XYZ file of C-alpha atoms in Angstrom:
555
model
C -62.216 -40.214 5.246
C -65.279 -38.566 3.592
C -68.629 -40.036 4.156
C -68.825 -40.840 0.288
C -65.523 -42.755 0.467
C -66.791 -44.688 3.522
C -70.159 -45.540 1.835
C -68.275 -46.631 -1.188
C -65.997 -48.908 0.721
C -69.039 -50.485 2.427
C -70.685 -50.955 -1.035
C -67.580 -52.647 -2.277
C -67.448 -55.103 0.496
C -71.267 -55.822 0.268
C -71.386 -56.201 -3.594
C -68.552 -58.646 -4.108
C -69.977 -61.556 -6.165
C -69.563 -65.050 -4.836
C -66.707 -66.961 -6.356
C -67.462 -70.085 -8.410
C -66.024 -73.381 -7.064
C -63.334 -73.369 -9.828
C -62.046 -69.910 -8.871
C -61.934 -70.724 -5.183
C -60.027 -73.901 -5.890
C -57.482 -71.839 -7.927
C -57.161 -69.265 -5.251
C -56.580 -71.779 -2.511
C -54.052 -73.706 -4.426
C -51.878 -70.888 -5.818
C -52.295 -67.760 -3.732
C -49.975 -67.516 -0.892
C -50.284 -65.102 2.020
C -48.928 -61.630 1.372
C -48.368 -58.612 3.588
C -49.465 -55.237 1.976
C -49.877 -51.883 3.371
C -53.563 -50.630 2.730
C -56.696 -52.372 1.351
C -55.573 -55.367 -0.758
C -57.915 -57.598 -2.599
C -56.744 -60.754 -4.410
C -58.686 -61.850 -7.395
C -58.593 -64.204 -10.285
C -59.914 -63.681 -13.686
C -60.785 -66.742 -15.912
C -60.549 -66.138 -19.621
C -62.160 -68.294 -22.229
C -59.562 -68.381 -25.086
C -61.452 -71.113 -27.072
C -63.981 -68.857 -28.807
C -64.522 -65.249 -29.580
C -67.775 -63.716 -28.120
C -67.692 -60.832 -30.668
C -65.378 -59.064 -33.100
C -64.656 -55.371 -33.693
C -63.137 -53.738 -36.876
C -59.498 -53.515 -37.423
C -59.909 -49.611 -37.099
C -62.304 -49.711 -34.149
C -61.136 -46.424 -32.646
C -62.523 -43.438 -34.462
C -62.497 -39.735 -33.704
C -64.843 -37.008 -35.053
C -64.237 -33.602 -36.667
C -67.186 -31.282 -36.319
C -68.535 -28.206 -38.061
C -69.052 -25.920 -35.038
C -67.746 -22.354 -35.525
C -66.141 -20.255 -32.805
C -69.574 -18.824 -31.848
C -70.799 -22.210 -30.547
C -71.255 -21.668 -26.862
C -72.745 -23.608 -23.878
C -73.035 -22.619 -20.288
C -71.525 -19.085 -20.894
C -68.468 -20.780 -22.334
C -67.383 -21.114 -25.980
C -64.909 -24.034 -26.050
C -64.608 -24.699 -29.852
C -62.316 -21.928 -31.189
C -60.843 -22.806 -34.526
C -61.559 -26.549 -34.304
C -64.230 -26.670 -37.023
C -63.665 -28.432 -40.315
C -63.820 -25.076 -42.026
C -61.074 -23.363 -39.973
C -58.909 -26.117 -38.300
C -55.215 -25.550 -38.792
C -54.193 -28.298 -41.084
C -50.591 -27.294 -41.148
C -49.821 -28.015 -37.549
C -47.016 -30.561 -37.207
C -48.384 -31.850 -33.888
C -51.911 -32.312 -35.332
C -50.525 -34.476 -38.113
C -48.321 -36.444 -35.871
C -51.103 -37.102 -33.504
C -53.084 -38.785 -36.244
C -49.982 -40.421 -37.854
C -49.272 -42.230 -34.526
C -52.278 -44.342 -35.202
C -51.096 -45.181 -38.748
C -54.794 -45.549 -39.674
C -57.065 -43.473 -37.626
C -60.721 -43.543 -38.658
C -62.120 -40.017 -38.694
C -65.851 -39.252 -38.845
C -66.766 -35.823 -40.333
C -70.107 -34.758 -39.072
C -72.168 -33.272 -36.269
C -75.282 -31.163 -35.565
C -74.671 -28.759 -38.393
C -73.999 -31.315 -41.121
C -77.592 -31.212 -42.243
C -77.247 -27.446 -42.988
C -74.008 -27.840 -45.094
C -74.194 -27.055 -48.769
C -71.318 -28.277 -51.021
C -70.083 -25.583 -53.273
C -70.133 -27.629 -56.579
C -72.609 -27.881 -59.412
C -75.763 -25.789 -59.886
C -76.850 -24.402 -56.515
C -80.303 -23.210 -55.700
C -79.182 -20.930 -52.898
C -75.890 -19.001 -52.356
C -73.148 -20.940 -50.519
C -72.171 -18.856 -47.487
C -70.464 -19.532 -44.191
C -72.295 -20.301 -40.984
C -73.839 -17.382 -39.043
C -75.599 -16.940 -35.919
C -79.227 -16.593 -36.409
C -82.455 -17.035 -34.310
C -84.376 -18.888 -36.869
C -81.775 -21.493 -37.845
C -81.237 -25.020 -36.527
C -79.086 -24.956 -33.428
C -78.946 -21.088 -33.766
C -76.910 -21.168 -37.132
C -77.795 -20.408 -40.759
C -76.795 -22.847 -43.556
C -73.036 -23.123 -44.129
C -70.857 -23.928 -47.029
C -68.076 -26.420 -47.873
C -65.908 -24.801 -50.465
C -64.258 -27.199 -52.696
C -60.820 -25.618 -52.009
C -61.262 -26.398 -48.444
C -62.391 -30.014 -49.359
C -59.164 -30.253 -51.414
C -56.946 -29.213 -48.427
C -58.753 -31.614 -45.987
C -58.291 -34.608 -48.366
C -54.638 -33.751 -48.872
C -54.388 -33.668 -44.897
C -56.257 -37.000 -44.670
C -54.043 -38.687 -47.345
C -50.927 -37.453 -45.757
C -51.744 -38.646 -42.229
C -53.439 -42.040 -43.141
C -56.833 -41.193 -41.953
C -59.839 -43.384 -42.929
C -62.628 -40.978 -43.665
C -66.489 -41.298 -42.929
C -68.274 -38.187 -44.252
C -71.705 -37.208 -42.809
C -74.226 -35.993 -45.552
C -76.855 -33.396 -45.452
C -80.258 -35.327 -45.249
C -82.368 -32.240 -45.006
C -81.314 -30.744 -48.367
C -84.486 -30.031 -50.296
C -86.953 -30.776 -47.517
C -89.119 -28.397 -45.610
C -90.150 -27.710 -42.070
C -93.601 -29.073 -41.463
C -94.305 -28.338 -37.871
C -92.271 -28.277 -34.715
C -89.206 -30.330 -35.311
C -90.704 -32.538 -38.140
C -89.322 -32.172 -41.648
C -90.967 -33.678 -44.770
C -90.811 -33.602 -48.535
C -88.277 -35.505 -50.732
C -84.583 -35.320 -50.142
C -82.841 -33.514 -53.082
C -79.788 -35.691 -53.886
C -78.323 -33.572 -56.685
C -75.928 -31.530 -54.509
C -74.663 -34.738 -52.825
C -74.315 -36.338 -56.222
C -72.379 -33.532 -57.534
C -70.181 -33.506 -54.460
C -69.426 -37.217 -54.786
C -68.668 -36.888 -58.505
C -66.115 -34.168 -57.646
C -64.673 -36.292 -54.897
C -64.352 -39.382 -57.248
C -62.708 -37.133 -60.048
C -60.084 -36.017 -57.669
C -59.257 -39.455 -56.473
C -60.190 -38.777 -52.810
C -60.695 -41.954 -50.740
C -63.935 -41.982 -48.716
C -64.507 -45.085 -46.725
C -68.132 -44.515 -45.907
C -70.891 -41.953 -46.372
C -73.180 -41.409 -43.396
C -76.753 -40.057 -44.052
C -77.939 -37.544 -41.544
C -77.201 -36.589 -38.072
C -79.594 -37.069 -35.096
C -82.789 -36.988 -37.326
C -84.120 -40.380 -36.227
C -87.014 -40.818 -33.827
C -87.914 -37.633 -32.097
C -84.700 -36.079 -33.411
C -82.504 -33.438 -31.792
C -83.535 -30.080 -33.454
C -85.049 -31.834 -36.438
C -86.715 -35.075 -37.370
C -87.451 -37.190 -40.340
C -90.061 -40.042 -40.631
C -88.635 -43.517 -40.804
C -90.550 -44.095 -44.079
C -88.874 -41.148 -45.744
C -85.479 -41.940 -44.237
C -85.713 -45.530 -45.575
C -86.711 -44.379 -49.018
C -83.938 -41.947 -49.239
C -81.388 -44.363 -48.155
C -82.344 -46.495 -51.187
C -81.826 -43.487 -53.425
C -78.448 -42.758 -51.839
C -77.336 -46.386 -52.409
C -78.203 -45.920 -56.085
C -76.320 -42.682 -56.331
C -73.258 -44.317 -54.680
C -73.544 -47.174 -57.157
C -73.785 -44.814 -60.194
C -71.023 -42.469 -59.043
C -68.593 -45.327 -58.075
C -69.414 -47.671 -61.024
C -65.815 -47.537 -62.284
C -64.192 -47.666 -58.905
C -62.560 -50.831 -57.624
C -64.080 -50.241 -54.097
C -67.321 -48.730 -53.110
C -67.942 -46.824 -49.957
C -70.202 -48.166 -47.186
C -73.669 -46.456 -46.433
C -74.162 -45.498 -42.862
C -77.295 -44.307 -40.965
C -79.073 -42.764 -39.039
C -76.528 -41.251 -36.672
C -79.099 -40.767 -33.988
C -80.098 -41.968 -30.544
C -81.236 -45.501 -30.503
C -85.019 -46.131 -30.495
C -85.822 -49.775 -30.953
C -88.937 -49.458 -33.142
C -87.581 -46.710 -35.392
C -84.251 -48.456 -35.858
C -85.952 -51.885 -36.626
C -88.278 -50.267 -39.140
C -85.353 -48.547 -40.910
C -83.774 -51.815 -41.512
C -87.058 -53.468 -42.558
C -88.096 -50.664 -44.987
C -84.666 -50.052 -46.667
C -84.193 -53.823 -47.129
C -81.107 -56.122 -47.562
C -77.965 -54.777 -49.061
C -78.583 -51.037 -48.440
C -77.474 -50.016 -45.009
C -73.942 -51.371 -44.208
C -73.859 -49.964 -40.688
C -76.403 -48.825 -38.220
C -74.935 -45.779 -36.368
C -75.986 -44.521 -32.825
C -74.886 -41.919 -30.536
C -73.922 -42.204 -26.747
C -73.979 -39.300 -24.257
C -74.751 -41.170 -21.226
C -73.017 -38.933 -18.599
C -75.529 -36.122 -18.916
C -75.107 -32.346 -19.562
C -71.549 -30.870 -19.541
C -72.402 -28.721 -16.526
C -73.992 -31.432 -14.440
C -72.367 -31.398 -10.911
C -72.721 -35.293 -10.838
C -70.349 -36.008 -13.650
C -67.466 -37.188 -11.587
C -69.593 -39.458 -9.332
C -71.133 -41.004 -12.442
C -67.705 -41.819 -14.039
C -66.647 -43.521 -10.845
C -69.931 -45.565 -10.299
C -69.673 -49.030 -11.706
C -73.375 -49.453 -11.526
C -73.903 -46.239 -13.515
C -71.394 -47.176 -16.072
C -72.984 -50.557 -16.660
C -76.350 -48.970 -17.241
C -75.664 -48.243 -20.853
C -74.737 -51.866 -21.701
C -78.378 -52.512 -22.446
C -78.255 -50.138 -25.324
C -75.189 -51.855 -26.970
C -76.949 -55.174 -26.542
C -80.283 -53.927 -27.911
C -78.700 -52.401 -30.957
C -76.882 -55.662 -31.623
C -80.119 -57.662 -31.236
C -82.061 -55.344 -33.488
C -79.426 -55.938 -36.253
C -79.553 -59.724 -35.747
C -83.282 -59.844 -35.867
C -84.042 -57.167 -38.573
C -80.825 -56.586 -40.598
C -77.991 -59.021 -40.248
C -76.396 -57.621 -43.314
C -75.723 -54.501 -41.301
C -73.221 -53.757 -38.445
C -73.371 -51.710 -35.241
C -71.298 -48.484 -34.981
C -71.228 -45.824 -32.363
C -71.127 -42.941 -34.715
C -70.597 -40.253 -31.984
C -69.964 -40.445 -28.245
C -68.625 -37.601 -26.048
C -69.797 -38.807 -22.526
C -71.199 -35.465 -21.513
C -73.256 -33.499 -24.096
C -73.152 -29.752 -24.939
C -69.348 -29.929 -25.687
C -68.414 -31.943 -22.601
C -67.580 -31.253 -19.020
C -64.996 -28.491 -18.283
C -62.144 -29.768 -16.195
C -63.477 -33.244 -16.546
C -63.766 -34.439 -20.212
C -60.231 -33.216 -20.926
C -58.637 -34.771 -17.860
C -57.523 -38.266 -16.614
C -60.747 -39.142 -14.834
C -62.598 -39.271 -18.156
C -60.435 -42.290 -19.291
C -62.405 -44.436 -16.753
C -65.625 -43.753 -18.858
C -63.937 -43.770 -22.246
C -62.008 -46.972 -21.922
C -64.931 -48.673 -20.186
C -67.084 -47.778 -23.145
C -64.642 -49.168 -25.673
C -64.491 -52.387 -23.632
C -68.256 -52.657 -23.021
C -69.353 -51.844 -26.655
C -66.777 -54.301 -27.974
C -68.538 -57.179 -26.035
C -71.776 -56.513 -27.904
C -70.387 -56.645 -31.433
C -69.909 -52.939 -31.978
C -67.489 -52.673 -34.949
C -66.578 -48.978 -34.610
C -66.551 -46.331 -31.892
C -66.214 -42.804 -32.842
C -65.174 -40.322 -29.990
C -66.519 -36.823 -30.090
C -64.119 -35.072 -30.764
C -60.618 -35.258 -32.053
C -60.384 -31.447 -31.590
C -62.951 -29.178 -30.152
C -65.147 -28.619 -27.150
C -63.938 -29.880 -23.727
C -64.008 -33.505 -24.941
C -61.398 -33.081 -27.634
C -58.689 -35.676 -27.604
C -56.376 -32.863 -28.484
C -56.265 -29.250 -27.154
C -57.834 -27.044 -29.639
C -55.168 -24.377 -29.595
C -51.981 -26.302 -29.267
C -53.085 -29.857 -30.410
C -51.190 -31.239 -27.306
C -52.807 -34.575 -26.485
C -55.207 -34.843 -23.479
C -55.148 -38.123 -21.436
C -57.962 -39.759 -23.499
C -55.787 -39.511 -26.488
C -53.264 -41.821 -25.103
C -55.915 -44.175 -23.756
C -57.254 -44.373 -27.447
C -53.705 -44.863 -28.811
C -52.934 -47.705 -26.499
C -56.202 -49.389 -27.204
C -55.755 -49.038 -30.887
C -52.183 -50.603 -30.736
C -52.854 -53.370 -28.157
C -56.492 -54.510 -28.448
C -57.115 -56.830 -31.446
C -60.298 -57.715 -33.241
C -61.226 -60.819 -31.304
C -63.110 -60.281 -28.053
C -62.905 -62.977 -25.431
C -65.213 -63.850 -22.590
C -64.125 -63.054 -18.948
C -65.312 -64.202 -15.559
C -63.974 -62.779 -12.319
C -64.406 -63.113 -8.556
C -63.491 -59.408 -8.187
C -65.823 -56.761 -6.816
C -67.597 -54.635 -9.304
C -65.058 -51.819 -8.949
C -62.489 -53.789 -11.098
C -63.571 -53.837 -14.612
C -61.973 -56.360 -16.916
C -62.014 -56.700 -20.703
C -59.964 -59.170 -22.828
C -59.100 -59.150 -26.554
C -56.729 -61.022 -28.699
C -53.560 -59.032 -28.971
C -53.266 -56.914 -32.092
C -50.870 -58.136 -34.674
C -49.209 -60.720 -32.319
C -49.821 -63.876 -30.443
C -51.537 -63.986 -27.005
C -54.045 -61.738 -25.405
C -54.331 -58.261 -23.931
C -56.313 -57.471 -20.765
C -57.651 -54.023 -19.955
C -58.147 -53.524 -16.178
C -59.869 -50.400 -14.793
C -59.887 -49.895 -11.020
C -62.604 -47.657 -9.912
C -62.047 -48.095 -6.302
C -60.625 -45.282 -4.094
C -59.059 -47.584 -1.553
C -58.455 -51.050 -3.029
C -55.430 -52.325 -4.615
C -56.170 -55.513 -6.675
C -53.575 -58.224 -7.067
C -54.677 -60.266 -10.067
C -54.166 -63.810 -11.247
C -55.205 -65.087 -14.639
C -56.511 -68.540 -15.526
C -57.627 -70.063 -18.727
C -60.274 -72.213 -16.919
C -57.815 -75.170 -16.869
C -54.601 -73.888 -15.577
C -53.189 -70.745 -13.813
C -51.358 -68.681 -16.301
C -50.504 -65.704 -14.101
C -50.074 -66.033 -10.260
C -51.913 -63.676 -8.059
C -49.032 -63.654 -5.685
C -45.340 -64.493 -5.949
C -44.567 -68.109 -5.620
C -41.824 -68.305 -2.985
C -41.820 -71.967 -2.135
C -40.869 -74.164 -5.190
C -41.313 -77.445 -3.309
C -44.835 -76.287 -2.427
C -45.636 -75.482 -6.057
C -44.065 -78.732 -7.189
C -46.286 -80.540 -4.724
C -49.389 -78.778 -6.176
C -48.232 -79.589 -9.799
C -47.780 -83.264 -9.026
C -51.373 -83.447 -7.633
C -53.078 -81.102 -10.210
C -51.928 -81.460 -13.652
C -53.936 -78.498 -14.899
C -51.372 -76.114 -13.237
C -49.228 -76.146 -16.397
C -45.567 -75.461 -17.088
C -46.322 -72.283 -18.838
C -47.424 -70.693 -15.649
C -44.567 -71.609 -13.461
C -41.456 -72.742 -15.347
C -38.915 -70.306 -16.828
C -39.017 -66.551 -17.057
C -41.846 -65.671 -19.497
C -42.271 -62.023 -19.958
C -45.440 -60.043 -19.958
C -45.878 -56.349 -20.883
C -47.732 -53.847 -18.572
C -48.994 -50.431 -19.372
C -50.122 -48.722 -16.031
C -52.030 -45.552 -16.434
C -52.472 -42.939 -13.621
C -52.827 -39.250 -13.149
C -49.941 -36.775 -12.376
C -49.757 -36.114 -8.639
C -52.647 -38.314 -7.912
C -55.049 -35.688 -9.157
C -57.837 -37.235 -11.187
C -58.501 -33.936 -12.958
C -54.945 -33.660 -14.036
C -54.372 -33.132 -17.837
C -51.168 -35.062 -17.654
C -51.371 -38.866 -17.679
C -48.520 -41.042 -16.340
C -47.498 -44.276 -18.120
C -45.816 -46.522 -15.605
C -44.964 -43.304 -13.607
C -43.647 -41.334 -16.482
C -45.520 -38.274 -17.804
C -46.969 -38.571 -21.362
C -46.076 -35.297 -22.987
C -44.814 -34.416 -26.497
C -41.123 -34.534 -26.882
C -38.875 -31.496 -27.279
C -39.034 -32.120 -31.009
C -42.845 -32.063 -30.978
C -43.382 -35.792 -31.386
C -45.801 -38.151 -29.720
C -43.895 -39.858 -26.895
C -43.167 -43.568 -27.264
C -45.536 -45.791 -25.187
C -43.169 -48.171 -23.535
C -44.217 -51.017 -21.268
C -42.712 -52.386 -18.164
C -41.867 -56.140 -18.412
C -42.244 -58.851 -15.742
C -42.147 -62.550 -15.563
C -45.423 -64.477 -15.271
C -44.377 -65.576 -11.717
C -44.895 -62.019 -10.503
C -48.484 -60.736 -9.738
C -50.102 -57.853 -11.348
C -50.969 -55.101 -9.024
C -53.656 -52.510 -10.008
C -53.489 -49.484 -7.814
C -56.667 -47.651 -6.750
C -58.196 -45.270 -9.325
C -55.737 -46.484 -12.186
C -55.946 -48.255 -15.424
C -53.775 -50.912 -16.884
C -53.255 -52.850 -20.121
C -51.630 -56.295 -19.551
C -50.149 -58.080 -22.522
C -49.719 -61.856 -22.225
C -47.986 -63.113 -25.309
C -47.804 -66.771 -24.311
C -51.528 -67.066 -23.194
C -52.998 -70.220 -25.138
C -56.054 -68.773 -26.984
C -57.091 -70.874 -30.018
C -59.648 -68.236 -30.792
C -56.863 -65.758 -31.611
C -55.012 -68.028 -34.075
């Protein structure tokens, strides 16, 4: 055994939280001895089904499409290819099917170059040309152009695939560089207004317009003061009201699409005022640089993963205190920045980080979480050349199909290496549990309680008379937990051949790959009765659907 594995095993033993009296009682009463090869840990999770601790949007899962041309390179590698909005192959059947599998996938259009995009409509002050490498441009590129023919093609594609579109606007148009990264002057809204007028005239549905990308606070490459930003948001809101005055629905306004800084974000809400900003967007790249040798260790470290929870909590608190009319969105999150980590971000191991992010952010009232990217870089949900799904695509699809809007509170006596998140099930009764096992050695056998009665045993019940004795003495062990054969559904995710860096994810032991006809494979669960325990193998992920769990908050 490697020293790192020995040390982790020691930490797992040392860091187990003490069980509450209720959980100890449950374990003593219903957990019978079991013989199992390897390191086994019995655990009970207690779910509060009486109230929702937060709520997400119906279309919480979101993926981005970026502007980066093929010349975008990091660490002597150029991983974008033809994944840009300006050159993406919109006629690929697999790309369309990958989006259609969600039925309604939210797509955010934007990224570093969006504040250099000119829309080729109306009277322009400068020529509209494609991005070119240049030493004096932001991020090493000149201004670029969105031709209306391409905008037409994109919208036909979005309409055909059921995409819900957020478009990131150029917030630097008309401004000038003051010094360093600071930009000043008034934002020129004429090009945006002409672009919106064209969009409305064509009947293209835009769910939301986002203003600027990473210009808040100190900015990334460029920055705009909070006073100017708030002033321009008010202008943008008026432009949208005017352009959409005859429309039945009006798009939301999102901003600032940057990295959270409490003072700047609070001031933005205060200065723009009520009814202007519908969603406060922030970005997450908490794993570090794409070439950082510590990426794998961070992904598997529960303490490191939990470190970002403060940001989600702080964004939520800022909104409650300074702008309760707004909502928290993660507008862009790729884990590792600078196009992601090669042979990491596109492999199974990244789903530990990704699904943990979805679960953690949900608990803090985040409404939408946009993954960078749908296609492009090493963190694309789809391969940029073939559009074959990477493992995180299936993680996103399962979440989208199984995890409903209501988020429920969870308590557990497990070690920190078992992560547990619970939502009302999507479109059906009951609940869905997401379990992430970060341990290299420990298999968890999991029981579920609603705090009053055991709903799912942590071990098989072999002695009916013994169970009957328990039930006669403790009325809270209910009939739902022990009588009849009530099915639950399980979706167990693991890497092919046990290789955490495999690009093939297994669902209940079967490889997830497109079918011979080029379709997204069906995601079929295995079904078990509630009498049988749930086993979560080391370094694996599971969704468990309990359709009969009594959760009043989910009605």
